[in-house]
Short mmCIF file of C-alpha atoms in Angstrom, two decimals:
data_model
loop_
_atom_site.label_atom_id
_atom_site.label_comp_id
_atom_site.label_asym_id
_atom_site.label_seq_id
_atom_site.Cartn_x
_atom_site.Cartn_y
_atom_site.Cartn_z
CA UNK A 103 57.81 111.43 26.21
CA UNK A 104 58.20 115.18 26.07
CA UNK A 105 56.57 115.21 29.53
CA UNK A 106 58.94 112.61 31.05
CA UNK A 107 62.03 114.20 29.45
CA UNK A 108 61.18 117.92 29.54
CA UNK A 109 64.79 119.13 29.44
CA UNK A 110 66.11 116.68 26.88
CA UNK A 111 66.22 117.32 23.16
CA UNK A 112 63.95 115.13 21.02
CA UNK A 113 65.93 112.22 19.63
CA UNK A 114 68.56 112.25 22.38
CA UNK A 115 66.89 109.61 24.56
CA UNK A 116 64.99 106.36 24.30
CA UNK A 117 62.81 104.66 26.93
CA UNK A 118 62.67 100.86 26.66
CA UNK A 119 59.20 99.64 27.57
CA UNK A 120 60.19 96.16 28.65
CA UNK A 121 56.64 95.28 29.72
CA UNK A 122 55.17 95.76 26.23
CA UNK A 123 55.02 92.02 25.35
CA UNK A 124 53.10 91.17 28.54
CA UNK A 125 50.73 94.11 28.03
CA UNK A 126 50.19 93.15 24.38
CA UNK A 127 49.47 89.53 25.29
CA UNK A 128 46.75 90.70 27.66
CA UNK A 129 45.29 93.22 25.23
CA UNK A 130 45.10 90.71 22.39
CA UNK A 131 42.50 88.77 24.38
CA UNK A 132 40.31 91.88 24.63
CA UNK A 133 40.53 93.57 21.26
CA UNK A 134 38.78 92.89 17.99
CA UNK A 135 41.09 92.16 15.10
CA UNK A 136 42.26 95.11 13.06
CA UNK A 137 45.48 96.69 11.81
CA UNK A 138 48.42 97.28 14.14
CA UNK A 139 50.78 100.10 13.17
CA UNK A 140 54.41 99.75 14.26
CA UNK A 141 55.04 102.59 14.63
CA UNK A 142 54.02 106.18 14.06
CA UNK A 143 56.42 108.03 16.38
CA UNK A 144 59.37 105.89 17.51
CA UNK A 145 61.11 103.33 15.33
CA UNK A 146 60.39 99.74 16.49
CA UNK A 147 63.85 98.62 15.31
CA UNK A 148 66.08 101.12 17.08
CA UNK A 149 69.48 99.80 18.18
CA UNK A 150 68.36 98.72 21.71
CA UNK A 151 65.95 96.30 20.02
CA UNK A 152 68.92 94.16 19.02
CA UNK A 153 69.47 93.42 22.72
CA UNK A 154 65.91 93.47 24.10
CA UNK A 155 64.01 91.81 21.23
CA UNK A 156 60.75 93.46 22.26
CA UNK A 157 59.58 94.15 18.71
CA UNK A 158 60.29 90.57 17.67
CA UNK A 159 58.31 89.21 20.62
CA UNK A 160 55.38 91.43 19.67
CA UNK A 161 55.55 90.35 16.03
CA UNK A 162 55.48 86.70 17.06
CA UNK A 163 52.26 87.28 19.00
CA UNK A 164 50.63 89.51 16.42
CA UNK A 165 51.19 87.21 13.46
CA UNK A 166 49.12 84.53 15.22
CA UNK A 167 46.41 86.93 16.38
CA UNK A 168 44.65 87.67 13.10
CA UNK A 169 45.70 91.33 13.12
CA UNK A 170 47.13 92.79 9.93
CA UNK A 171 50.39 94.71 10.27
CA UNK A 172 51.56 98.06 8.96
CA UNK A 173 55.29 98.27 9.67
CA UNK A 174 57.47 101.34 9.18
CA UNK A 175 61.15 101.81 9.96
CA UNK A 176 64.41 103.58 9.16
CA UNK A 177 66.60 100.76 10.46
CA UNK A 178 67.98 97.71 8.65
CA UNK A 179 67.62 95.65 11.85
CA UNK A 180 64.10 94.98 10.58
CA UNK A 181 65.61 92.44 8.17
CA UNK A 182 66.26 90.21 11.17
CA UNK A 183 62.53 89.66 11.54
CA UNK A 184 61.64 89.00 7.92
CA UNK A 185 61.53 85.30 8.72
CA UNK A 186 58.38 86.04 10.75
CA UNK A 187 56.78 88.00 7.91
CA UNK A 188 57.60 86.08 4.74
CA UNK A 189 54.61 85.38 2.53
CA UNK A 190 52.15 87.23 4.74
CA UNK A 191 49.51 88.99 2.62
CA UNK A 192 48.30 90.83 5.73
CA UNK A 193 51.63 92.65 6.24
CA UNK A 194 52.59 95.95 4.65
CA UNK A 195 56.22 96.96 5.16
CA UNK A 196 57.73 100.34 4.48
CA UNK A 197 60.68 102.60 5.11
CA UNK A 198 60.99 106.32 5.74
CA UNK A 199 63.41 108.28 3.58
CA UNK A 200 63.92 112.04 3.87
CA UNK A 201 66.85 112.41 1.47
CA UNK A 202 69.01 110.13 -0.64
CA UNK A 203 72.04 112.26 0.27
CA UNK A 204 73.87 110.18 2.88
CA UNK A 205 75.52 113.27 4.36
CA UNK A 206 72.17 115.00 4.87
CA UNK A 207 70.66 111.83 6.33
CA UNK A 208 73.47 111.44 8.85
CA UNK A 209 72.76 114.93 10.20
CA UNK A 210 68.96 114.77 10.15
CA UNK A 211 68.63 111.09 11.15
CA UNK A 212 71.89 110.26 12.96
CA UNK A 213 70.80 106.86 14.25
CA UNK A 214 69.07 105.59 11.13
CA UNK A 215 70.46 103.27 8.48
CA UNK A 216 71.82 104.78 5.27
CA UNK A 217 69.05 105.72 2.81
CA UNK A 218 70.31 103.21 0.25
CA UNK A 219 70.10 100.38 2.78
CA UNK A 220 66.54 101.34 3.68
CA UNK A 221 65.47 101.18 0.06
CA UNK A 222 67.19 97.83 -0.36
CA UNK A 223 64.88 96.53 2.37
CA UNK A 224 61.94 97.33 0.09
CA UNK A 225 63.45 95.09 -2.59
CA UNK A 226 63.80 92.28 -0.05
CA UNK A 227 60.30 92.83 1.32
CA UNK A 228 58.89 92.53 -2.19
CA UNK A 229 60.94 89.39 -2.77
CA UNK A 230 59.41 87.65 0.25
CA UNK A 231 55.89 88.59 -0.82
CA UNK A 232 55.05 91.62 1.32
CA UNK A 233 53.14 94.69 0.20
CA UNK A 234 55.47 97.67 0.40
CA UNK A 235 55.57 101.43 0.70
CA UNK A 236 58.06 104.26 1.01
CA UNK A 237 57.28 107.22 3.23
CA UNK A 238 58.96 110.35 1.90
CA UNK A 239 58.80 112.66 4.82
CA UNK A 240 59.33 115.11 5.89
CA UNK A 241 60.62 116.51 2.63
CA UNK A 242 63.32 118.93 3.75
CA UNK A 243 63.05 122.56 2.57
CA UNK A 244 66.00 123.50 0.42
CA UNK A 245 67.35 119.94 0.44
CA UNK A 246 64.90 117.28 -0.73
CA UNK A 247 61.75 119.29 -1.51
CA UNK A 248 62.96 120.72 -4.83
CA UNK A 249 65.48 120.50 -7.66
CA UNK A 250 68.01 117.69 -7.78
CA UNK A 251 67.31 116.65 -4.20
CA UNK A 252 63.68 115.87 -4.98
CA UNK A 253 64.43 114.32 -8.37
CA UNK A 254 67.12 112.03 -6.95
CA UNK A 255 64.73 110.96 -4.21
CA UNK A 256 62.02 109.87 -6.65
CA UNK A 257 64.56 108.28 -8.96
CA UNK A 258 65.79 106.10 -6.09
CA UNK A 259 62.24 105.16 -5.08
CA UNK A 260 61.36 104.24 -8.67
CA UNK A 261 64.22 101.75 -8.68
CA UNK A 262 62.64 99.66 -5.89
CA UNK A 263 59.00 99.96 -7.09
CA UNK A 264 56.99 100.11 -3.84
CA UNK A 265 53.24 99.62 -4.01
CA UNK A 266 52.59 103.00 -2.42
CA UNK A 267 54.47 106.24 -1.83
CA UNK A 268 53.41 108.47 1.05
CA UNK A 269 54.57 112.09 0.88
CA UNK A 270 54.65 114.54 3.77
CA UNK A 271 55.98 118.06 4.26
CA UNK A 272 57.89 119.45 7.23
CA UNK A 273 55.35 120.11 9.98
CA UNK A 274 55.41 121.73 13.38
CA UNK A 275 55.81 119.27 16.25
CA UNK A 276 55.90 120.18 19.92
CA UNK A 277 59.43 120.41 21.29
CA UNK A 278 61.20 119.61 18.02
CA UNK A 279 62.14 123.05 16.71
CA UNK A 280 65.54 123.26 18.54
CA UNK A 281 66.66 119.95 17.03
CA UNK A 282 65.33 120.87 13.58
CA UNK A 283 66.99 124.29 13.66
CA UNK A 284 70.30 122.81 14.81
CA UNK A 285 70.33 120.18 12.04
CA UNK A 286 69.38 122.74 9.40
CA UNK A 287 72.10 125.13 10.57
CA UNK A 288 74.69 122.35 10.44
CA UNK A 289 73.82 121.63 6.82
CA UNK A 290 73.58 125.26 5.72
CA UNK A 291 73.55 128.40 7.93
CA UNK A 292 70.93 129.92 5.62
CA UNK A 293 68.42 127.10 6.10
CA UNK A 294 66.93 127.95 9.54
CA UNK A 295 65.32 131.12 8.18
CA UNK A 296 63.79 129.07 5.34
CA UNK A 297 62.49 126.53 7.86
CA UNK A 298 60.94 129.29 9.98
CA UNK A 299 59.16 130.63 6.92
CA UNK A 300 57.80 127.19 6.08
CA UNK A 301 56.72 126.38 9.63
CA UNK A 302 55.72 129.60 11.32
CA UNK A 303 54.80 132.26 8.75
CA UNK A 304 51.60 133.02 6.87
CA UNK A 305 53.26 131.50 3.79
CA UNK A 306 52.98 127.99 5.21
CA UNK A 307 49.78 127.09 3.34
CA UNK A 308 51.15 128.52 0.10
CA UNK A 309 54.28 126.39 0.56
CA UNK A 310 52.07 123.29 0.84
CA UNK A 311 50.30 124.05 -2.42
CA UNK A 312 53.52 124.74 -4.28
CA UNK A 313 55.13 121.61 -2.86
CA UNK A 314 52.26 119.38 -4.00
CA UNK A 315 52.54 120.70 -7.53
CA UNK A 316 56.30 120.26 -7.51
CA UNK A 317 56.15 116.71 -6.15
CA UNK A 318 53.37 115.67 -8.54
CA UNK A 319 55.41 116.78 -11.53
CA UNK A 320 58.52 114.90 -10.43
CA UNK A 321 56.54 111.82 -9.40
CA UNK A 322 54.88 111.70 -12.82
CA UNK A 323 58.25 111.91 -14.56
CA UNK A 324 59.32 108.78 -12.66
CA UNK A 325 56.07 106.88 -13.18
CA UNK A 326 55.01 107.11 -9.53
CA UNK A 327 52.22 109.69 -9.52
CA UNK A 328 49.40 107.13 -9.31
CA UNK A 329 51.05 105.57 -6.26
CA UNK A 330 51.24 108.82 -4.28
CA UNK A 331 49.23 109.21 -1.07
CA UNK A 332 49.41 112.74 0.30
CA UNK A 333 49.87 113.29 4.03
CA UNK A 334 49.26 117.03 3.93
CA UNK A 335 46.72 119.37 2.40
#
């Protein structure tokens, strides 16, 4: 979408692909069964979904197709569709959390549900028999990648006991630096320089190594180390 919205800041627009259900119906007759990931870039339960119901239509088709599902969201609207997922051993449901600080989350993820509500969805997903995960990423330099911010994050995750915990660092993504820099500056004027060091300097690989050690130590203290799956080297 960076090519169809070249002058718009990432996160400021959403394109509704209203033909997705018809395309999916056709593709399901051609593809071998496998795992369908919803979704790696855009949240399938953004607010327009409440009106359009595109994700729900797709879930209805997929659950009868023999495909397993890997579902990831930041939005509590996903609870609406738990009636389609209950008891399904071929469904793994997870939420993304970058910080348990609601103020930080509102700046970094302005259209997402509160972090606490996301983690509550993991409790409910476990209750209805789904496999679960929490994706901690990106961990935010100076905010949730160290100290109390990181400890509080793992404490909150330990309370809901997901089956897996994915951990990722802040990475470079095309077109996203202006939005990242703006959010960081809003939270703390000193943060953009830290983010530049992490993303663009020769210290980036060293940061990754230090972060893994730091996260492993905190995860172990909360009994989650064996559930960690690293998303960065």
